XYZ file of C-alpha atoms in Angstrom:
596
model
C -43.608 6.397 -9.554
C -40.601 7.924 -8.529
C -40.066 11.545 -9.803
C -36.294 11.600 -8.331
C -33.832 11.409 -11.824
C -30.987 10.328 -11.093
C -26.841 10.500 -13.029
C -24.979 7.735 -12.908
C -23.071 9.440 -10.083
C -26.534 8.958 -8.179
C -26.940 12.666 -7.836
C -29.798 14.103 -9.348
C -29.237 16.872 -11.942
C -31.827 19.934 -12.473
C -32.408 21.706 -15.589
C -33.771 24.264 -13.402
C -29.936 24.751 -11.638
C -28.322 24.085 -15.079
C -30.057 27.087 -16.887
C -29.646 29.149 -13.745
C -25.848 28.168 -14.351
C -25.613 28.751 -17.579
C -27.297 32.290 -17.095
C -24.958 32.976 -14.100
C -21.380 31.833 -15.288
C -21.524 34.710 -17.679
C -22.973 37.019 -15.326
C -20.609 36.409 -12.723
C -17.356 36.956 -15.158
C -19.156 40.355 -16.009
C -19.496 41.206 -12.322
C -15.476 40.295 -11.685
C -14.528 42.379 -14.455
C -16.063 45.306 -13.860
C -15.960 45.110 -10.171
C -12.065 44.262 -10.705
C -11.771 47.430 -13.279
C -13.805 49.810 -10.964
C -11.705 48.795 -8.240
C -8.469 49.707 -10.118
C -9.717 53.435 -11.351
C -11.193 54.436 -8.479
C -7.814 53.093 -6.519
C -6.183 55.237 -8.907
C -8.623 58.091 -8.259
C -8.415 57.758 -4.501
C -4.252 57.935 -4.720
C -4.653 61.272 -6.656
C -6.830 62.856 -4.156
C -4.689 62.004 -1.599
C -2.184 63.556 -3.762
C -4.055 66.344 -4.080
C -4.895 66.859 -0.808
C -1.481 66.468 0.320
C -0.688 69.433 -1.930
C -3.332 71.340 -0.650
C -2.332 70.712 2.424
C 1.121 72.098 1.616
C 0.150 74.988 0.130
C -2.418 76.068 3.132
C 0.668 76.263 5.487
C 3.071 78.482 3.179
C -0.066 80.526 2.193
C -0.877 81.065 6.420
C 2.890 81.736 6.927
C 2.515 84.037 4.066
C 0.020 85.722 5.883
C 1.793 86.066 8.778
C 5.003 87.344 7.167
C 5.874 88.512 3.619
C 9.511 88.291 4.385
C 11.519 85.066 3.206
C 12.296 82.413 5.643
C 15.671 82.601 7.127
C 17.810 80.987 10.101
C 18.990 81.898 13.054
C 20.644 79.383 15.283
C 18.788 76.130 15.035
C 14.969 78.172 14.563
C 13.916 78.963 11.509
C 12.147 82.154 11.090
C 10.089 83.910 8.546
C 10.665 87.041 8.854
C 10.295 87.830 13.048
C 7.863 85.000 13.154
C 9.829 82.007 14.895
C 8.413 78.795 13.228
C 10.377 76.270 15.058
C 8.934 77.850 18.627
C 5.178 78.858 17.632
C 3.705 74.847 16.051
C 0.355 75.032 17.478
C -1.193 76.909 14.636
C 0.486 74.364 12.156
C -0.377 71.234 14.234
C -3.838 72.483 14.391
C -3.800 72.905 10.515
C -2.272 69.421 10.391
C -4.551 67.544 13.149
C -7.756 69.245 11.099
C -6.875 68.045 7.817
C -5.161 64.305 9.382
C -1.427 64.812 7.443
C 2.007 65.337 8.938
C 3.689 68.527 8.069
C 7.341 69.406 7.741
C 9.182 72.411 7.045
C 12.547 72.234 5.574
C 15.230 74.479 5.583
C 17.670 73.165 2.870
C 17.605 69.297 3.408
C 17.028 69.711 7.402
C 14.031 69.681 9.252
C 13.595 72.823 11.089
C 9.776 72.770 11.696
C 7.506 68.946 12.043
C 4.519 68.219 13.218
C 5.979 64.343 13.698
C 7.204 62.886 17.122
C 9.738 60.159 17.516
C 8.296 57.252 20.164
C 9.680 59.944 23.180
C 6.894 62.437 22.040
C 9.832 64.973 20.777
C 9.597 66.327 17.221
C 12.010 65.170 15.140
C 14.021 68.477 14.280
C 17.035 68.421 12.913
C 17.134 65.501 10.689
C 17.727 65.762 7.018
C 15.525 64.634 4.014
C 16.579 61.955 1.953
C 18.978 62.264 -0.925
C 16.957 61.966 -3.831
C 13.899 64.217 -2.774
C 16.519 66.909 -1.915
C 18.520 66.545 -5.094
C 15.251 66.922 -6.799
C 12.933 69.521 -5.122
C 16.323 71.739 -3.851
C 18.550 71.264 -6.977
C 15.943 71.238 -9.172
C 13.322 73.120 -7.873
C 10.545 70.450 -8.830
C 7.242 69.569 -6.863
C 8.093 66.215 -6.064
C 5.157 63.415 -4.719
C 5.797 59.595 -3.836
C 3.485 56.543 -2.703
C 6.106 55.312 -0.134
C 8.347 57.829 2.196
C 10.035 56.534 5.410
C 9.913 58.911 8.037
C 10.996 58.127 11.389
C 10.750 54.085 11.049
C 6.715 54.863 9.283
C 5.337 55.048 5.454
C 3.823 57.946 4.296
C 1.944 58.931 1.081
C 3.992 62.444 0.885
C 4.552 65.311 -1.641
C 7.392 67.700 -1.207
C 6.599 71.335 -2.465
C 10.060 74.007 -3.050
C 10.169 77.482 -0.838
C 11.878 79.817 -2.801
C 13.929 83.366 -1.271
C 11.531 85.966 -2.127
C 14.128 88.428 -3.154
C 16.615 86.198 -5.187
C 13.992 83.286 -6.394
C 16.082 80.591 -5.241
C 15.187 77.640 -3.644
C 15.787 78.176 0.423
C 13.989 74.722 1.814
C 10.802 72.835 1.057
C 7.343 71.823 2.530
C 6.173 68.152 2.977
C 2.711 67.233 3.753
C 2.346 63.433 4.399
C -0.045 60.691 5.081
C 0.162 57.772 7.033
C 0.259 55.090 4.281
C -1.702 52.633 6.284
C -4.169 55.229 6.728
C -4.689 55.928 2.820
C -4.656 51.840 2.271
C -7.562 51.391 5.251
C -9.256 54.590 3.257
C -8.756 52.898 -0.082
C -9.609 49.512 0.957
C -13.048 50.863 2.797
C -14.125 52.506 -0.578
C -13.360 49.005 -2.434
C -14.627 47.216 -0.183
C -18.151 49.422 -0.728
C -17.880 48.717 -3.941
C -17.625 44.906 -3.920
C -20.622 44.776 -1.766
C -23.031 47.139 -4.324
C -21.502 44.300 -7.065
C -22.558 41.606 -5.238
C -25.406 42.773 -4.311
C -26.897 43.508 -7.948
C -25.489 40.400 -8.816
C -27.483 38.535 -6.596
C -30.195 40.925 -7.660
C -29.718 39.721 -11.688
C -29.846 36.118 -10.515
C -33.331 36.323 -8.856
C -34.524 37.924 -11.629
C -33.090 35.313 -13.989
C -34.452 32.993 -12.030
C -37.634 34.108 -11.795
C -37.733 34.640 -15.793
C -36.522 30.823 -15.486
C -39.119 29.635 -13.598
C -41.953 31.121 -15.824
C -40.422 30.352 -19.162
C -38.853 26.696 -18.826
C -39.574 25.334 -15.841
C -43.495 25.477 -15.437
C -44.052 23.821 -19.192
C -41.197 21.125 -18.632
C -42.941 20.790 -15.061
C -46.624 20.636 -16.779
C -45.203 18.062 -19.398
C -43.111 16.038 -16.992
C -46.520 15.385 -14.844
C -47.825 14.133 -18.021
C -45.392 12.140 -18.456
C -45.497 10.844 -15.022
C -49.417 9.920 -15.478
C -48.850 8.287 -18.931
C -46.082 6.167 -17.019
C -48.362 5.247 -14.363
C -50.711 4.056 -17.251
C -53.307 7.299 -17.093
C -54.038 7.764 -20.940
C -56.772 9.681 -20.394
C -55.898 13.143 -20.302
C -55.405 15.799 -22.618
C -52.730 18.045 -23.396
C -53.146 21.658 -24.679
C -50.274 24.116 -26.341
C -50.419 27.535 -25.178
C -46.917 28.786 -26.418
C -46.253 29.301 -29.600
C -42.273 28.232 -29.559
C -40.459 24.783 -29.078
C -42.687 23.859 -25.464
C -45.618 24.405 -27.433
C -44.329 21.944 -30.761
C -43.392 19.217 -27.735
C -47.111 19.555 -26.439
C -48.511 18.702 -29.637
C -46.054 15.770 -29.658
C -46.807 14.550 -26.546
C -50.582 14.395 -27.565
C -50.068 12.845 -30.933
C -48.089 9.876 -28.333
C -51.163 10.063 -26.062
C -53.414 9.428 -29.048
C -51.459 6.523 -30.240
C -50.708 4.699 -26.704
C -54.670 5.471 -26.363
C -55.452 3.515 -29.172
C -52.650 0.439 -28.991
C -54.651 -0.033 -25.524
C -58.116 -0.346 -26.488
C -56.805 -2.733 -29.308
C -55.123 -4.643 -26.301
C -58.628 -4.343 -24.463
C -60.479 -6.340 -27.151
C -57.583 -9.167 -27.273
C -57.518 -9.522 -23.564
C -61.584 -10.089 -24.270
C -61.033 -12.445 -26.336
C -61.632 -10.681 -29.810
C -58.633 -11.311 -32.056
C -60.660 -10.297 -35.159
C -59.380 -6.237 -34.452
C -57.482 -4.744 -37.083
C -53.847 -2.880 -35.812
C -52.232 -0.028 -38.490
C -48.454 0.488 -36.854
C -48.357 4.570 -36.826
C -45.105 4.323 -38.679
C -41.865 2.828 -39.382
C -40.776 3.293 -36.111
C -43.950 2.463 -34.474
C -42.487 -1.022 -32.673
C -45.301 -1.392 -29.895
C -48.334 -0.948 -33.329
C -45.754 -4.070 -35.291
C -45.612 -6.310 -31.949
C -49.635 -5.715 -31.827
C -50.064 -6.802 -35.345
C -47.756 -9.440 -34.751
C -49.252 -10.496 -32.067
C -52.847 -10.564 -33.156
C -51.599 -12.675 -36.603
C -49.427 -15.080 -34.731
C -52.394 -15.508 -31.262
C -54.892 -16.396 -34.565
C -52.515 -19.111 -35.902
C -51.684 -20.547 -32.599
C -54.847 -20.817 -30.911
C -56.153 -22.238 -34.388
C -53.053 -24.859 -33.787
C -53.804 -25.446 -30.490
C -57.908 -25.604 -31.035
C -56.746 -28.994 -33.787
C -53.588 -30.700 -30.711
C -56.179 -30.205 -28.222
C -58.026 -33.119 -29.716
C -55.048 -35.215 -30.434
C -53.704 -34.417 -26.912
C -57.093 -36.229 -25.663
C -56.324 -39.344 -27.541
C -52.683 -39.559 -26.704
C -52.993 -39.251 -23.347
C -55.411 -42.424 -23.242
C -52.919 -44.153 -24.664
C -49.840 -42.591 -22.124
C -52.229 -43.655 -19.284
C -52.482 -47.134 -19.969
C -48.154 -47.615 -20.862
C -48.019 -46.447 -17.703
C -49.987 -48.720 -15.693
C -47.931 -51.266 -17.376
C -44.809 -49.894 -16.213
C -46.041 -48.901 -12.369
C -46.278 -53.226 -12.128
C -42.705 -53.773 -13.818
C -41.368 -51.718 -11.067
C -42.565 -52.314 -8.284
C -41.363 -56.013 -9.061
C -38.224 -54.804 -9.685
C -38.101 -53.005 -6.142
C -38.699 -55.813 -4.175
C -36.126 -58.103 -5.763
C -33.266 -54.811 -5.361
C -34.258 -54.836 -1.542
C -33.124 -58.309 -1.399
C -29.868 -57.460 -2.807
C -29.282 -54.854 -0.901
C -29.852 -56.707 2.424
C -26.922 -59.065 1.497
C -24.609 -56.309 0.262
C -25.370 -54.419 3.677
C -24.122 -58.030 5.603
C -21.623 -58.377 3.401
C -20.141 -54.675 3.978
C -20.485 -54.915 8.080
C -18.348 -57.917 7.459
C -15.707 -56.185 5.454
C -16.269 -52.841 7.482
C -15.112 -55.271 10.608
C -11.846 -56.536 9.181
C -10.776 -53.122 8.298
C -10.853 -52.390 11.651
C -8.971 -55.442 12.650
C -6.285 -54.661 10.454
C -5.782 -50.843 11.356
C -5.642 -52.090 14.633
C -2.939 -54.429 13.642
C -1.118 -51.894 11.767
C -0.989 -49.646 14.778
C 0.335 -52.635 17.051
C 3.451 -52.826 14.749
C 4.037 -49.626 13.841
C 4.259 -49.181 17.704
C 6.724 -52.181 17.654
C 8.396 -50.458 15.085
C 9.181 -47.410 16.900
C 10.238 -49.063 19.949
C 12.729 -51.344 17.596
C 13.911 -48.431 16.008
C 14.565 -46.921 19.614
C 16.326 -49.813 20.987
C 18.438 -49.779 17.820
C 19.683 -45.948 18.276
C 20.467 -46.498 22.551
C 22.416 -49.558 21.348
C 24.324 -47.098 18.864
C 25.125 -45.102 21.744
C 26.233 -47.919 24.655
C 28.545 -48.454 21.211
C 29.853 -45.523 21.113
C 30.117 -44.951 24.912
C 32.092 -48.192 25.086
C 34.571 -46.816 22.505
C 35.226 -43.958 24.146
C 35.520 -45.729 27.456
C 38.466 -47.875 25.480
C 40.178 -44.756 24.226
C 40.513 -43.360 27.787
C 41.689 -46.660 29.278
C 44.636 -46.532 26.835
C 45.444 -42.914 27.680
C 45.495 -43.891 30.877
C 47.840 -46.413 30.405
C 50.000 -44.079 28.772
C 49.919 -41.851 31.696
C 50.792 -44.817 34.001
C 53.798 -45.755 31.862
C 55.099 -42.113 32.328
C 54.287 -42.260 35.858
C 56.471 -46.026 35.965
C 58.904 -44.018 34.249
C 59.418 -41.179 36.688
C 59.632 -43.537 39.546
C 61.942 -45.612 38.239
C 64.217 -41.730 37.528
C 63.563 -40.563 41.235
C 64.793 -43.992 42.268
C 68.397 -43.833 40.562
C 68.480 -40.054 41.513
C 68.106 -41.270 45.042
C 70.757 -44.042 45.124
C 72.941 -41.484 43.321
C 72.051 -38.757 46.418
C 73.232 -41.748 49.219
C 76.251 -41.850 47.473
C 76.943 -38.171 47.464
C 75.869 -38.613 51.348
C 78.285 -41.676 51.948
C 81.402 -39.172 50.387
C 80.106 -36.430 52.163
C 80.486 -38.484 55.809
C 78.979 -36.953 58.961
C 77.476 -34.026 57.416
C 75.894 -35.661 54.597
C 73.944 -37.827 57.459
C 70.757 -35.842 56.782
C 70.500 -35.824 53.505
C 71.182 -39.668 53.376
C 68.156 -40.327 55.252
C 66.280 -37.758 53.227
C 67.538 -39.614 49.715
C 66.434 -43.161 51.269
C 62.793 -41.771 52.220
C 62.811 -40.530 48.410
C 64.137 -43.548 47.317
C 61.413 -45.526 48.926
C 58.475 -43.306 48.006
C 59.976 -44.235 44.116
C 59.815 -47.964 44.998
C 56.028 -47.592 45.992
C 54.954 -45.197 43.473
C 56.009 -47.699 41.089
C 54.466 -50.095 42.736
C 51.307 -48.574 42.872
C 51.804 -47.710 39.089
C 52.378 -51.344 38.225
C 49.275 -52.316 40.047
C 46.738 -49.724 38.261
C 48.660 -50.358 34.760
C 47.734 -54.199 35.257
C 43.985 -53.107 36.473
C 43.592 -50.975 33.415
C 44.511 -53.757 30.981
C 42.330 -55.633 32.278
C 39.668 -53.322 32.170
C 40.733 -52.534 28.291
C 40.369 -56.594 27.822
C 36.892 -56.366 29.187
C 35.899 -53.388 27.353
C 37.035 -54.395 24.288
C 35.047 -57.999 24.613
C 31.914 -55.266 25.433
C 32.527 -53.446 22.213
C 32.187 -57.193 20.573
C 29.293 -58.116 22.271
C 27.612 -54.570 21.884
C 28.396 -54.637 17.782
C 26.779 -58.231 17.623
C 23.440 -56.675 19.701
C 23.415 -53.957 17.194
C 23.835 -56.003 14.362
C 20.776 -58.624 15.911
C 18.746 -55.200 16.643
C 18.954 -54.234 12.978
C 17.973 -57.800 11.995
C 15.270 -57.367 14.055
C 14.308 -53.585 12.880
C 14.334 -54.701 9.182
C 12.176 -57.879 10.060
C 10.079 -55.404 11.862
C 9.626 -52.822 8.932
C 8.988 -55.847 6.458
C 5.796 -57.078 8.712
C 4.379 -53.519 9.017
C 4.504 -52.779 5.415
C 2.868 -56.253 4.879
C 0.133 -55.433 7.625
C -0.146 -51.201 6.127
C -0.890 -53.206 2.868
C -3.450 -55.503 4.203
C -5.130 -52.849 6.508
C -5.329 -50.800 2.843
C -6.874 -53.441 1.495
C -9.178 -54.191 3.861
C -10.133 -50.204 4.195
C -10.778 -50.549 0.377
C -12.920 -53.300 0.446
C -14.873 -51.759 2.848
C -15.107 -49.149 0.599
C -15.869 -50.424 -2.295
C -18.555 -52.690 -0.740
C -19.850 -49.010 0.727
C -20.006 -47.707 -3.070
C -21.421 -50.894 -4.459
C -24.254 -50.960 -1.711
C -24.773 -46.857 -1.826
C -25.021 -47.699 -6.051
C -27.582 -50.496 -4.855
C -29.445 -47.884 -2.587
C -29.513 -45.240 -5.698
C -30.992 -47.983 -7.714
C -33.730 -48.988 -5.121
C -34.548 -45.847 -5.052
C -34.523 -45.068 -8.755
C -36.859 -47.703 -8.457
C -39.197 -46.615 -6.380
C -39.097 -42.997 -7.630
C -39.783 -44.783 -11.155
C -42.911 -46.746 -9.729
C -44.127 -43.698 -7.669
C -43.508 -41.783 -10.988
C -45.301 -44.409 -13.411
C -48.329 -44.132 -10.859
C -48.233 -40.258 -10.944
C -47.658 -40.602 -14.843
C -51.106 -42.491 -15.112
C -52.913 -40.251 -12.685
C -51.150 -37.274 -14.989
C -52.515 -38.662 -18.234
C -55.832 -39.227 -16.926
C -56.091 -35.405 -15.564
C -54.573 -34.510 -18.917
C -57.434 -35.873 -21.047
C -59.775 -34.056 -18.961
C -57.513 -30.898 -19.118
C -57.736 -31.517 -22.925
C -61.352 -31.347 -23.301
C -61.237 -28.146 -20.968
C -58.403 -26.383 -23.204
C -60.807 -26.835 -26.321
C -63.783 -25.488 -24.113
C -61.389 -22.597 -23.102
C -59.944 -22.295 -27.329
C -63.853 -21.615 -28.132
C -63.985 -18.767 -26.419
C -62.055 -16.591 -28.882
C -62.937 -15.357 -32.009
C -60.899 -16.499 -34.406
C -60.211 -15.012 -38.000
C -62.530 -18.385 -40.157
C -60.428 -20.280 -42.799
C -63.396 -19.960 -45.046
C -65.801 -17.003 -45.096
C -64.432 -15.589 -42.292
C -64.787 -12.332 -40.973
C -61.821 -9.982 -42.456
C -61.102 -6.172 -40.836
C -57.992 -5.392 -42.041
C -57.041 -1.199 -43.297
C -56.690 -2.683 -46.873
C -57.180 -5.417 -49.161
C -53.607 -6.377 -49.173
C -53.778 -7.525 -45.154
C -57.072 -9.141 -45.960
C -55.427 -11.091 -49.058
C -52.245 -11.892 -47.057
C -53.981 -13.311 -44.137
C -56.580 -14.724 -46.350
C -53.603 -16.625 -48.260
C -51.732 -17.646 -44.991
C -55.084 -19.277 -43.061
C -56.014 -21.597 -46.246
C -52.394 -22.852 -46.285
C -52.759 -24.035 -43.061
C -53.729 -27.770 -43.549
C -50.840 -29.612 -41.938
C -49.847 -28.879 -37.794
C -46.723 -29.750 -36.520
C -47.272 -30.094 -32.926
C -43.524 -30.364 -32.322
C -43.035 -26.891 -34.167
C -46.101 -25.067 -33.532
C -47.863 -26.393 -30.281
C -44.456 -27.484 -28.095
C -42.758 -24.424 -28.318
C -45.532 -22.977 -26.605
């Protein structure tokens, strides 16, 4: 059997990660906190050494220069000196001091930078510049020790703290000290010392976790493990094993439930033993209320006693009736196979009579298709005559344009003519020198007469070409008219013919339908003989399976009608059962036996 449990995600789910979880969660938020809180106070802490060191730092180099001189600082030119010492010219004893304890120092003489340790990117110290406004107004003015997270100094961020020199004499404040830190160097310092500390966290986190899941693992997980492989034995049908508590807490209460339910499935299956045996005389007592599979037992074991009693009494009358089926059927196996010989007659003559009908559908189609085809080429012949129609029209209109044109053309001839008589006289005034243009006015003259001519000539061709186009615009209308006779004529006969071909299809069909209905009825038939013969054959085999269900009835013991043997828990069972059996002198083998 499949240990795996599965969600209805289709992961499976362990207690054993859900405790660890729920043991964790907790654990974890305790971890952040304090890890977080640690972080932040010894962030804090680390800032105020630096601070302090810084200070330190500051007051190392005015201690060593008080050392070297007791007299106040002073300045002459651009050095600064204290007392004969020269500062500005003798750094190696203060970059020592500053490269040994990793700060920048800077000594200040009012708000300018007289003495640094720090070098601009050209490797010069940056002397000569002046503090910012506020640290001056505040450790000069006021005199204060003044410290800050975030100094610029030359383009860089220090950690710094400023620190006032005082005139020794007058007590005023001459210049200042600063001792710095690279703030990238404090944050890499800090971060290292956080970072520590978020390893040891999650280190004795992880530490807490094994444990709790160790203490996990011995508490939980090995009784739900013992009690799930119970489980999985009882559901693989083991029932013989036994179950022992050896905690006294919740585990040890399910133990003792979990052999109570061993007990109880151990003794619903040796009840189920002695049924499958054939004793149904056992008494079943339901454990409880709730106890469904001890009910369906007793259930069973009361209604198995009235039923096989019921079926003991049909057996018998099964016997009989089946005797009787046997012999209806024999009777009926003769009726039909009479009745299947006369249905294959009728079919043979429905099958002629369809290939008959089957043939004139074809016909007919065929038909059909032969003037639909004529059809189409009427209806073709029909639209070309349209056209030659309207071809012949247009042919007309252009004859009578041309006409027109001749008529214009008649007309100009008939102008050039007078405007050439009119020129000879002009020539005949003019005398010899209008000689020239006399001859030219009678060649015009005569080009007029034959252009006119030839005008006359095409304008009585072209009526006579109108003439016979208009009688083939009569003749062409009358073919159209006969074509659409025809095309009507046409469509009439091939609707007439689609009609008959339908028909005929029909009747083919229906013939088809009344000989397949013919073919279902032979058939029913012979499936009824064939059936009638098997029925007989059945009811014979039936009466002998009758004698052997009695034979197989006797084998179980049965609770008597009368005297019989009673082992019920009390005398209320007995008296119920005892009440229920004597009752039982009519069976119903419609109710009782056939709905088994």
């Amino acid at each position: 059997m499949n240990k795996q449990k599965k969600n209805k995600s289709g992961r499976r789910t362990s207690v054993k990660w859900l405790i660890i979880a729920i043991a964790s969660v907790p654990l974890l938020v305790a971890c952040v906190l304090i890890t977080t809180f640690s972080a932040w106070i010894l962030k804090d802490g680390l800032k105020n050494e630096v601070v302090t060191g810084l200070e330190s730092s500051a007051s190392g180099v005015l201690l060593s220069l008080d050392y070297v001189s007791t007299d106040s600082f002073r300045l002459v030119g651009e050095d600064l000196y204290k007392g004969d010492y020269n500062v500005t010219e003798n750094m190696d004893a203060i970059d020592y001091f500053a490269s040994s304890n990793d700060v920048e120092i800077t000594i200040f003489y009012g708000d300018t930078r007289r003495a640094t340790t720090i070098k601009n990117e050209n490797g010069q110290r940056i002397v000569g510049t002046v503090a910012d406004s506020e640290v001056a107004s505040i450790v000069l003015d006021q005199g204060q020790e003044y410290n800050t997270e975030d100094v610029i100094v030359n383009n860089k961020h220090y950690y710094g703290y400023y620190m006032p020199v005082k005139d020794l004499s007058t007590g005023n404040v001459v210049g200042m000290i600063f001792a710095g830190k690279s703030q990238e160097e404090v944050t890499s310092y800090i971060s290292v010392r956080i970072n520590a500390l978020v390893i040891l966290s999650v280190v004795i986190y992880i530490l807490c976790m094994i444990v709790a899941t160790l203490v996990t693992q011995k508490r939980f997980l090995v009784p739900i493990g013992k009690l799930s492989k119970v489980a999985q034995r009882l559901a693989g049908g083991d029932i013989n094993q036994q179950v022992e508590r050896d905690t006294n807490d919740e585990f040890g209460d399910l133990t003792d439930d979990f052999a109570m339910m061993i007990a109880n499935i151990g003794n619903q299956a040796r009840i189920a033993e002695k049924v499958a045996d054939g004793d149904l005389t056992v008494a079943c007592k339901p454990a409880g209320e709730a106890d469904v599979m001890g009910k369906a037992l007793k259930k069973m074991l009361h209604d198995n006693n009235r039923n096989l009693s019921v079926i003991r009494d049909a057996a018998a009358r099964m016997a009989s009736g089946a005797n009787e089926v046997a012999s209806a059927s024999n009777s009926l196996a003769q009726g039909t196979t009479e009745q299947a010989s006369a249905i294959e007659e009728i079919t043979a003559s429905i099958e002629e009579i369809a290939n008959g009908a089957k043939i004139n559908a074809d016909d007919a189609n065929k038909a059909n298709d032969l003037v639909q085809n004529t059809k189409d080429e009427a209806i073709r012949g029909n639209e070309q005559m349209k056209q030659m129609i309207s071809a012949m029209q247009d042919i007309n209109e252009s004859s009578e344009n041309i006409s027109k044109i001749m008529k214009v053309i008649d007309d100009i001839a008939f102008q050039t003519n007078i405007l050439a008589l009119n020129a000879s006289v002009e020539a005949a005034r003019a005398g010899v020198h209008g000689k020239g243009f006399a001859v030219v006015a009678d060649e015009v003259r005569n080009l007029a007469s034959k252009s006119a001519e030839a005008a006359k000539d095409s304008a009585e061709m072209i009526e006579d070409s109108i003439k016979r186009v208009e009688v083939g615009s009569k003749l062409a209308v009358e073919t159209a008219a006969a074509l659409e006779e025809i095309l009507s004529s046409v469509e009439n006969i091939a609707s007439i013919v689609s009609n008959i071909a339908e028909a005929s299809v029909n009747q083919a069909s229906s013939v088809g339908q009344v000989n397949a209905g013919i073919t279902q009825i032979a058939d029913v038939v012979q499936t009824n003989s064939a059936t009638s013969e098997q029925c007989a054959a059945a009811s014979a085999e039936l009466s002998s399976l009758a004698g052997q269900l009695q034979h197989a009835v006797g084998k179980y013991k049965l609770l008597a009608k009368r005297g019989r043997k009673v082992d019920f828990d009390d005398m209320t069972e007995a008296e119920e059962e005892s009440d229920y059996v004597d009752n039982e002198s009519i069976i119903s083998l419609e109710s009782d036996f056939g709905k088994y």
